[in-house]
């Protein structure tokens, strides 16, 4: 999914913020904050709600959130003193301000068509052919925020209709069918994968390329 606002596009599947042909850098957590504000527009989110969504079960200071907001504003070319897309709701929290709409995804090469998906409580990521890292570092394809997730936790490899998953010596392990992985293992549609304390579902697109719908929670 992509959302267009002003001269920007937030590409949620590829985790990129684009302004024209230029990519605006955001740390993984700042990306999640901008996505959270966009997905809940025009509703204002309290600081408490933002903390619960971005740092579940982890204590962080209010200054940490302020720093994150400043990072998002900087990427959007604004600051606290100028009117922009990120609005401060005094003594409450923050909201997205302005018009935003779904944008058509850019054309991909045939080999880039999403064949598989990783789905979890807070989102889903399309995976075309290739290798895809899972973890909480800034260079991963599937970013999961939890202290139980290693920076590079696991890797999914997709080739044609075949997919495998491999644990990358993570501290808390990668589990498939209830067993901790010690070697690469094949993935089938509907498999549940536990990475640390987070469970995700692996789905394959149908032969017709139909969209995978996330089950309601």
PDB file of C-alpha atoms in Angstrom:
ATOM      1  CA  UNK A   1       0.000   0.000   0.000  1.00  0.00           C
ATOM      2  CA  UNK A   2       1.139   3.530  -0.791  1.00  0.00           C
ATOM      3  CA  UNK A   3      -0.226   6.798   0.564  1.00  0.00           C
ATOM      4  CA  UNK A   4       0.312  10.111  -1.216  1.00  0.00           C
ATOM      5  CA  UNK A   5       0.305  13.426   0.657  1.00  0.00           C
ATOM      6  CA  UNK A   6       1.619  16.687  -0.731  1.00  0.00           C
ATOM      7  CA  UNK A   7       4.740  15.876  -2.741  1.00  0.00           C
ATOM      8  CA  UNK A   8       5.404  12.720  -0.706  1.00  0.00           C
ATOM      9  CA  UNK A   9       4.560   9.053  -1.040  1.00  0.00           C
ATOM     10  CA  UNK A  10       4.822   6.646   1.888  1.00  0.00           C
ATOM     11  CA  UNK A  11       5.384   3.154   0.516  1.00  0.00           C
ATOM     12  CA  UNK A  12       4.384   0.889   3.386  1.00  0.00           C
ATOM     13  CA  UNK A  13       5.285  -2.423   1.765  1.00  0.00           C
ATOM     14  CA  UNK A  14       8.804  -1.316   0.827  1.00  0.00           C
ATOM     15  CA  UNK A  15       9.158   0.934   3.891  1.00  0.00           C
ATOM     16  CA  UNK A  16      10.235   4.017   1.912  1.00  0.00           C
ATOM     17  CA  UNK A  17       9.341   7.700   2.094  1.00  0.00           C
ATOM     18  CA  UNK A  18       9.658   9.251  -1.357  1.00  0.00           C
ATOM     19  CA  UNK A  19       9.567  12.857  -2.528  1.00  0.00           C
ATOM     20  CA  UNK A  20       9.487  12.667  -6.287  1.00  0.00           C
ATOM     21  CA  UNK A  21      12.413  10.440  -7.252  1.00  0.00           C
ATOM     22  CA  UNK A  22      14.274  11.128  -3.998  1.00  0.00           C
ATOM     23  CA  UNK A  23      14.096   8.919  -0.934  1.00  0.00           C
ATOM     24  CA  UNK A  24      13.844  10.719   2.412  1.00  0.00           C
ATOM     25  CA  UNK A  25      15.613   8.766   5.130  1.00  0.00           C
ATOM     26  CA  UNK A  26      13.638   7.665   8.183  1.00  0.00           C
ATOM     27  CA  UNK A  27      14.777   5.347  10.939  1.00  0.00           C
ATOM     28  CA  UNK A  28      12.543   2.257  11.356  1.00  0.00           C
ATOM     29  CA  UNK A  29      10.826   3.726  14.408  1.00  0.00           C
ATOM     30  CA  UNK A  30      10.240   7.114  12.739  1.00  0.00           C
ATOM     31  CA  UNK A  31       8.743   5.303   9.739  1.00  0.00           C
ATOM     32  CA  UNK A  32       6.344   3.494  12.079  1.00  0.00           C
ATOM     33  CA  UNK A  33       5.317   6.791  13.702  1.00  0.00           C
ATOM     34  CA  UNK A  34       4.521   8.421  10.358  1.00  0.00           C
ATOM     35  CA  UNK A  35       2.602   5.339   9.248  1.00  0.00           C
ATOM     36  CA  UNK A  36       0.655   5.311  12.521  1.00  0.00           C
ATOM     37  CA  UNK A  37      -0.371   8.958  12.125  1.00  0.00           C
ATOM     38  CA  UNK A  38      -1.376   8.436   8.489  1.00  0.00           C
ATOM     39  CA  UNK A  39      -3.382   5.293   9.179  1.00  0.00           C
ATOM     40  CA  UNK A  40      -5.333   7.030  11.944  1.00  0.00           C
ATOM     41  CA  UNK A  41      -5.876  10.375  10.198  1.00  0.00           C
ATOM     42  CA  UNK A  42      -7.547  12.703  11.042  1.00  0.00           C
ATOM     43  CA  UNK A  43      -7.815  11.336  14.590  1.00  0.00           C
ATOM     44  CA  UNK A  44      -5.334  12.741  17.076  1.00  0.00           C
ATOM     45  CA  UNK A  45      -3.346  10.092  18.935  1.00  0.00           C
ATOM     46  CA  UNK A  46      -2.449  10.562  22.575  1.00  0.00           C
ATOM     47  CA  UNK A  47       1.167  10.218  23.609  1.00  0.00           C
ATOM     48  CA  UNK A  48       0.156   7.209  25.690  1.00  0.00           C
ATOM     49  CA  UNK A  49      -1.387   5.443  22.690  1.00  0.00           C
ATOM     50  CA  UNK A  50       1.660   6.169  20.546  1.00  0.00           C
ATOM     51  CA  UNK A  51       3.942   4.802  23.258  1.00  0.00           C
ATOM     52  CA  UNK A  52       1.870   1.618  23.485  1.00  0.00           C
ATOM     53  CA  UNK A  53       1.969   1.076  19.725  1.00  0.00           C
ATOM     54  CA  UNK A  54       5.641   1.898  19.158  1.00  0.00           C
ATOM     55  CA  UNK A  55       7.176   0.582  22.373  1.00  0.00           C
ATOM     56  CA  UNK A  56       4.870  -2.127  23.748  1.00  0.00           C
ATOM     57  CA  UNK A  57       5.862  -3.225  27.251  1.00  0.00           C
ATOM     58  CA  UNK A  58       8.990  -1.040  27.130  1.00  0.00           C
ATOM     59  CA  UNK A  59       9.469   2.175  29.128  1.00  0.00           C
ATOM     60  CA  UNK A  60      10.831   5.133  27.181  1.00  0.00           C
ATOM     61  CA  UNK A  61      10.923   8.785  28.183  1.00  0.00           C
ATOM     62  CA  UNK A  62       8.705  11.450  26.645  1.00  0.00           C
ATOM     63  CA  UNK A  63      11.856  12.992  25.190  1.00  0.00           C
ATOM     64  CA  UNK A  64      12.294   9.873  23.046  1.00  0.00           C
ATOM     65  CA  UNK A  65       8.931  10.473  21.375  1.00  0.00           C
ATOM     66  CA  UNK A  66       9.717  14.171  20.926  1.00  0.00           C
ATOM     67  CA  UNK A  67      12.978  13.252  19.205  1.00  0.00           C
ATOM     68  CA  UNK A  68      11.137  10.847  16.914  1.00  0.00           C
ATOM     69  CA  UNK A  69       8.575  13.505  15.961  1.00  0.00           C
ATOM     70  CA  UNK A  70      11.428  15.899  15.176  1.00  0.00           C
ATOM     71  CA  UNK A  71      13.002  13.266  12.905  1.00  0.00           C
ATOM     72  CA  UNK A  72       9.746  12.802  10.969  1.00  0.00           C
ATOM     73  CA  UNK A  73       9.289  16.557  10.637  1.00  0.00           C
ATOM     74  CA  UNK A  74      12.837  17.000   9.407  1.00  0.00           C
ATOM     75  CA  UNK A  75      12.310  14.341   6.719  1.00  0.00           C
ATOM     76  CA  UNK A  76       9.167  16.219   5.625  1.00  0.00           C
ATOM     77  CA  UNK A  77      10.975  19.570   5.587  1.00  0.00           C
ATOM     78  CA  UNK A  78       9.080  21.070   8.508  1.00  0.00           C
ATOM     79  CA  UNK A  79       9.566  21.822  12.187  1.00  0.00           C
ATOM     80  CA  UNK A  80       7.521  22.512  15.298  1.00  0.00           C
ATOM     81  CA  UNK A  81       7.268  26.223  14.486  1.00  0.00           C
ATOM     82  CA  UNK A  82       5.912  25.821  10.943  1.00  0.00           C
ATOM     83  CA  UNK A  83       2.567  24.457   9.818  1.00  0.00           C
ATOM     84  CA  UNK A  84       2.991  21.009   8.326  1.00  0.00           C
ATOM     85  CA  UNK A  85       1.708  17.457   8.154  1.00  0.00           C
ATOM     86  CA  UNK A  86       2.539  16.580  11.772  1.00  0.00           C
ATOM     87  CA  UNK A  87       0.379  18.615  14.115  1.00  0.00           C
ATOM     88  CA  UNK A  88       1.058  18.916  17.823  1.00  0.00           C
ATOM     89  CA  UNK A  89      -2.070  18.598  19.938  1.00  0.00           C
ATOM     90  CA  UNK A  90      -0.951  20.446  23.050  1.00  0.00           C
ATOM     91  CA  UNK A  91      -1.046  18.487  26.294  1.00  0.00           C
ATOM     92  CA  UNK A  92      -2.352  15.452  24.422  1.00  0.00           C
ATOM     93  CA  UNK A  93      -0.358  14.102  21.498  1.00  0.00           C
ATOM     94  CA  UNK A  94      -0.035  14.333  17.704  1.00  0.00           C
ATOM     95  CA  UNK A  95      -2.127  14.085  14.540  1.00  0.00           C
ATOM     96  CA  UNK A  96      -1.657  14.006  10.787  1.00  0.00           C
ATOM     97  CA  UNK A  97      -2.815  17.281   9.228  1.00  0.00           C
ATOM     98  CA  UNK A  98      -3.682  17.563   5.545  1.00  0.00           C
ATOM     99  CA  UNK A  99      -5.052  15.593   2.632  1.00  0.00           C
ATOM    100  CA  UNK A 100      -3.786  12.091   1.934  1.00  0.00           C
ATOM    101  CA  UNK A 101      -4.978   9.390  -0.456  1.00  0.00           C
ATOM    102  CA  UNK A 102      -4.010   5.916  -1.585  1.00  0.00           C
ATOM    103  CA  UNK A 103      -1.552   6.035  -4.466  1.00  0.00           C
ATOM    104  CA  UNK A 104      -1.167   3.504  -7.244  1.00  0.00           C
ATOM    105  CA  UNK A 105       1.920   1.377  -6.829  1.00  0.00           C
ATOM    106  CA  UNK A 106       4.621   1.953  -9.463  1.00  0.00           C
ATOM    107  CA  UNK A 107       4.987  -0.623 -12.176  1.00  0.00           C
ATOM    108  CA  UNK A 108       7.331  -3.481 -11.296  1.00  0.00           C
ATOM    109  CA  UNK A 109       9.274  -5.827 -13.461  1.00  0.00           C
ATOM    110  CA  UNK A 110       7.479  -9.168 -13.926  1.00  0.00           C
ATOM    111  CA  UNK A 111       9.937 -10.876 -11.608  1.00  0.00           C
ATOM    112  CA  UNK A 112       9.173  -8.337  -8.883  1.00  0.00           C
ATOM    113  CA  UNK A 113       5.529  -9.348  -8.545  1.00  0.00           C
ATOM    114  CA  UNK A 114       4.728 -10.219  -4.951  1.00  0.00           C
ATOM    115  CA  UNK A 115       4.467 -13.969  -4.637  1.00  0.00           C
ATOM    116  CA  UNK A 116       4.266 -14.182  -0.862  1.00  0.00           C
ATOM    117  CA  UNK A 117       3.306 -12.172   2.188  1.00  0.00           C
ATOM    118  CA  UNK A 118       4.264 -11.968   5.827  1.00  0.00           C
ATOM    119  CA  UNK A 119       1.269 -10.959   7.949  1.00  0.00           C
ATOM    120  CA  UNK A 120       1.184 -10.062  11.629  1.00  0.00           C
ATOM    121  CA  UNK A 121      -0.850  -8.033  14.083  1.00  0.00           C
ATOM    122  CA  UNK A 122       0.338  -4.609  12.943  1.00  0.00           C
ATOM    123  CA  UNK A 123       0.741  -5.038   9.217  1.00  0.00           C
ATOM    124  CA  UNK A 124       1.774  -7.093   6.227  1.00  0.00           C
ATOM    125  CA  UNK A 125       4.729  -7.037   3.841  1.00  0.00           C
ATOM    126  CA  UNK A 126       4.763  -8.283   0.246  1.00  0.00           C
ATOM    127  CA  UNK A 127       7.765 -10.408  -0.732  1.00  0.00           C
ATOM    128  CA  UNK A 128       8.817 -10.815  -4.396  1.00  0.00           C
ATOM    129  CA  UNK A 129      11.497 -13.268  -5.536  1.00  0.00           C
ATOM    130  CA  UNK A 130      14.775 -12.877  -3.678  1.00  0.00           C
ATOM    131  CA  UNK A 131      16.133 -12.880  -0.137  1.00  0.00           C
ATOM    132  CA  UNK A 132      14.362 -10.941   2.607  1.00  0.00           C
ATOM    133  CA  UNK A 133      15.739 -10.246   6.083  1.00  0.00           C
ATOM    134  CA  UNK A 134      13.492 -10.214   9.156  1.00  0.00           C
ATOM    135  CA  UNK A 135      14.566  -8.343  12.265  1.00  0.00           C
ATOM    136  CA  UNK A 136      14.750  -4.912  13.832  1.00  0.00           C
ATOM    137  CA  UNK A 137      17.665  -3.324  11.990  1.00  0.00           C
ATOM    138  CA  UNK A 138      17.152  -0.553   9.457  1.00  0.00           C
ATOM    139  CA  UNK A 139      18.000  -2.670   6.411  1.00  0.00           C
ATOM    140  CA  UNK A 140      15.467  -5.472   6.864  1.00  0.00           C
ATOM    141  CA  UNK A 141      12.450  -6.185   4.656  1.00  0.00           C
ATOM    142  CA  UNK A 142      10.197  -7.212   7.553  1.00  0.00           C
ATOM    143  CA  UNK A 143      10.750  -4.978  10.554  1.00  0.00           C
ATOM    144  CA  UNK A 144       9.484  -6.282  13.901  1.00  0.00           C
ATOM    145  CA  UNK A 145       9.837  -4.196  17.035  1.00  0.00           C
ATOM    146  CA  UNK A 146      10.444  -6.269  20.150  1.00  0.00           C
ATOM    147  CA  UNK A 147      13.399  -6.726  22.506  1.00  0.00           C
ATOM    148  CA  UNK A 148      13.096 -10.459  21.735  1.00  0.00           C
ATOM    149  CA  UNK A 149      13.898  -9.876  18.045  1.00  0.00           C
ATOM    150  CA  UNK A 150      17.523  -9.814  16.888  1.00  0.00           C
ATOM    151  CA  UNK A 151      18.688  -7.128  14.473  1.00  0.00           C
ATOM    152  CA  UNK A 152      19.029  -9.756  11.748  1.00  0.00           C
ATOM    153  CA  UNK A 153      16.813 -12.520  13.113  1.00  0.00           C
ATOM    154  CA  UNK A 154      15.876 -14.692  10.133  1.00  0.00           C
ATOM    155  CA  UNK A 155      15.916 -14.776   6.339  1.00  0.00           C
ATOM    156  CA  UNK A 156      13.241 -15.837   3.863  1.00  0.00           C
ATOM    157  CA  UNK A 157      14.314 -16.863   0.369  1.00  0.00           C
ATOM    158  CA  UNK A 158      11.710 -16.933  -2.415  1.00  0.00           C
ATOM    159  CA  UNK A 159      12.257 -18.393  -5.887  1.00  0.00           C
ATOM    160  CA  UNK A 160       9.292 -18.909  -8.189  1.00  0.00           C
ATOM    161  CA  UNK A 161       6.694 -20.726  -6.081  1.00  0.00           C
ATOM    162  CA  UNK A 162       9.197 -22.041  -3.543  1.00  0.00           C
ATOM    163  CA  UNK A 163      10.081 -20.400  -0.208  1.00  0.00           C
ATOM    164  CA  UNK A 164      12.413 -21.285   2.643  1.00  0.00           C
ATOM    165  CA  UNK A 165      13.172 -19.703   6.002  1.00  0.00           C
ATOM    166  CA  UNK A 166      16.490 -19.728   7.835  1.00  0.00           C
ATOM    167  CA  UNK A 167      17.358 -18.584  11.344  1.00  0.00           C
ATOM    168  CA  UNK A 168      20.360 -16.239  11.474  1.00  0.00           C
ATOM    169  CA  UNK A 169      21.789 -17.332  14.817  1.00  0.00           C
ATOM    170  CA  UNK A 170      19.186 -15.239  16.622  1.00  0.00           C
ATOM    171  CA  UNK A 171      19.279 -15.151  20.413  1.00  0.00           C
ATOM    172  CA  UNK A 172      15.667 -16.240  20.940  1.00  0.00           C
ATOM    173  CA  UNK A 173      15.244 -18.459  17.932  1.00  0.00           C
ATOM    174  CA  UNK A 174      12.946 -18.942  14.967  1.00  0.00           C
ATOM    175  CA  UNK A 175      10.250 -21.607  15.338  1.00  0.00           C
ATOM    176  CA  UNK A 176       8.275 -23.399  12.616  1.00  0.00           C
ATOM    177  CA  UNK A 177       5.658 -26.043  13.444  1.00  0.00           C
ATOM    178  CA  UNK A 178       6.670 -25.602  17.086  1.00  0.00           C
ATOM    179  CA  UNK A 179      10.295 -26.597  16.501  1.00  0.00           C
ATOM    180  CA  UNK A 180      13.302 -24.308  16.658  1.00  0.00           C
ATOM    181  CA  UNK A 181      15.050 -24.086  13.301  1.00  0.00           C
ATOM    182  CA  UNK A 182      18.573 -25.412  13.065  1.00  0.00           C
ATOM    183  CA  UNK A 183      18.704 -25.361   9.252  1.00  0.00           C
ATOM    184  CA  UNK A 184      16.773 -23.773   6.374  1.00  0.00           C
ATOM    185  CA  UNK A 185      13.236 -25.146   6.133  1.00  0.00           C
ATOM    186  CA  UNK A 186      10.548 -24.974   3.417  1.00  0.00           C
ATOM    187  CA  UNK A 187       7.522 -22.736   3.936  1.00  0.00           C
ATOM    188  CA  UNK A 188       3.960 -23.551   2.953  1.00  0.00           C
ATOM    189  CA  UNK A 189       0.938 -21.288   2.666  1.00  0.00           C
ATOM    190  CA  UNK A 190      -0.555 -20.583   6.085  1.00  0.00           C
ATOM    191  CA  UNK A 191       2.543 -21.529   8.093  1.00  0.00           C
ATOM    192  CA  UNK A 192       2.879 -19.709  11.407  1.00  0.00           C
ATOM    193  CA  UNK A 193       6.387 -18.608  12.284  1.00  0.00           C
ATOM    194  CA  UNK A 194       7.401 -17.567  15.782  1.00  0.00           C
ATOM    195  CA  UNK A 195      10.342 -15.175  15.992  1.00  0.00           C
ATOM    196  CA  UNK A 196      11.210 -14.427  19.590  1.00  0.00           C
ATOM    197  CA  UNK A 197       7.851 -13.478  21.120  1.00  0.00           C
ATOM    198  CA  UNK A 198       6.188 -12.447  17.823  1.00  0.00           C
ATOM    199  CA  UNK A 199       4.153 -14.798  15.639  1.00  0.00           C
ATOM    200  CA  UNK A 200       3.700 -14.042  11.927  1.00  0.00           C
ATOM    201  CA  UNK A 201       1.855 -15.906   9.181  1.00  0.00           C
ATOM    202  CA  UNK A 202       3.353 -16.805   5.816  1.00  0.00           C
ATOM    203  CA  UNK A 203       0.948 -16.638   2.871  1.00  0.00           C
ATOM    204  CA  UNK A 204       1.375 -17.381  -0.828  1.00  0.00           C
ATOM    205  CA  UNK A 205      -0.470 -15.453  -3.507  1.00  0.00           C
ATOM    206  CA  UNK A 206      -2.922 -17.531  -5.515  1.00  0.00           C
ATOM    207  CA  UNK A 207      -2.190 -18.595  -9.044  1.00  0.00           C
ATOM    208  CA  UNK A 208      -4.242 -15.622 -10.256  1.00  0.00           C
ATOM    209  CA  UNK A 209      -2.246 -13.201  -8.111  1.00  0.00           C
ATOM    210  CA  UNK A 210      -5.264 -12.388  -5.945  1.00  0.00           C
ATOM    211  CA  UNK A 211      -4.790 -10.177  -2.946  1.00  0.00           C
ATOM    212  CA  UNK A 212      -4.243 -11.747   0.461  1.00  0.00           C
ATOM    213  CA  UNK A 213      -6.657 -10.351   3.017  1.00  0.00           C
ATOM    214  CA  UNK A 214      -5.487  -9.906   6.558  1.00  0.00           C
ATOM    215  CA  UNK A 215      -7.694 -11.652   9.064  1.00  0.00           C
ATOM    216  CA  UNK A 216      -9.315  -9.377  11.611  1.00  0.00           C
ATOM    217  CA  UNK A 217      -8.055  -9.592  15.179  1.00  0.00           C
TER     218      UNK A 217
END
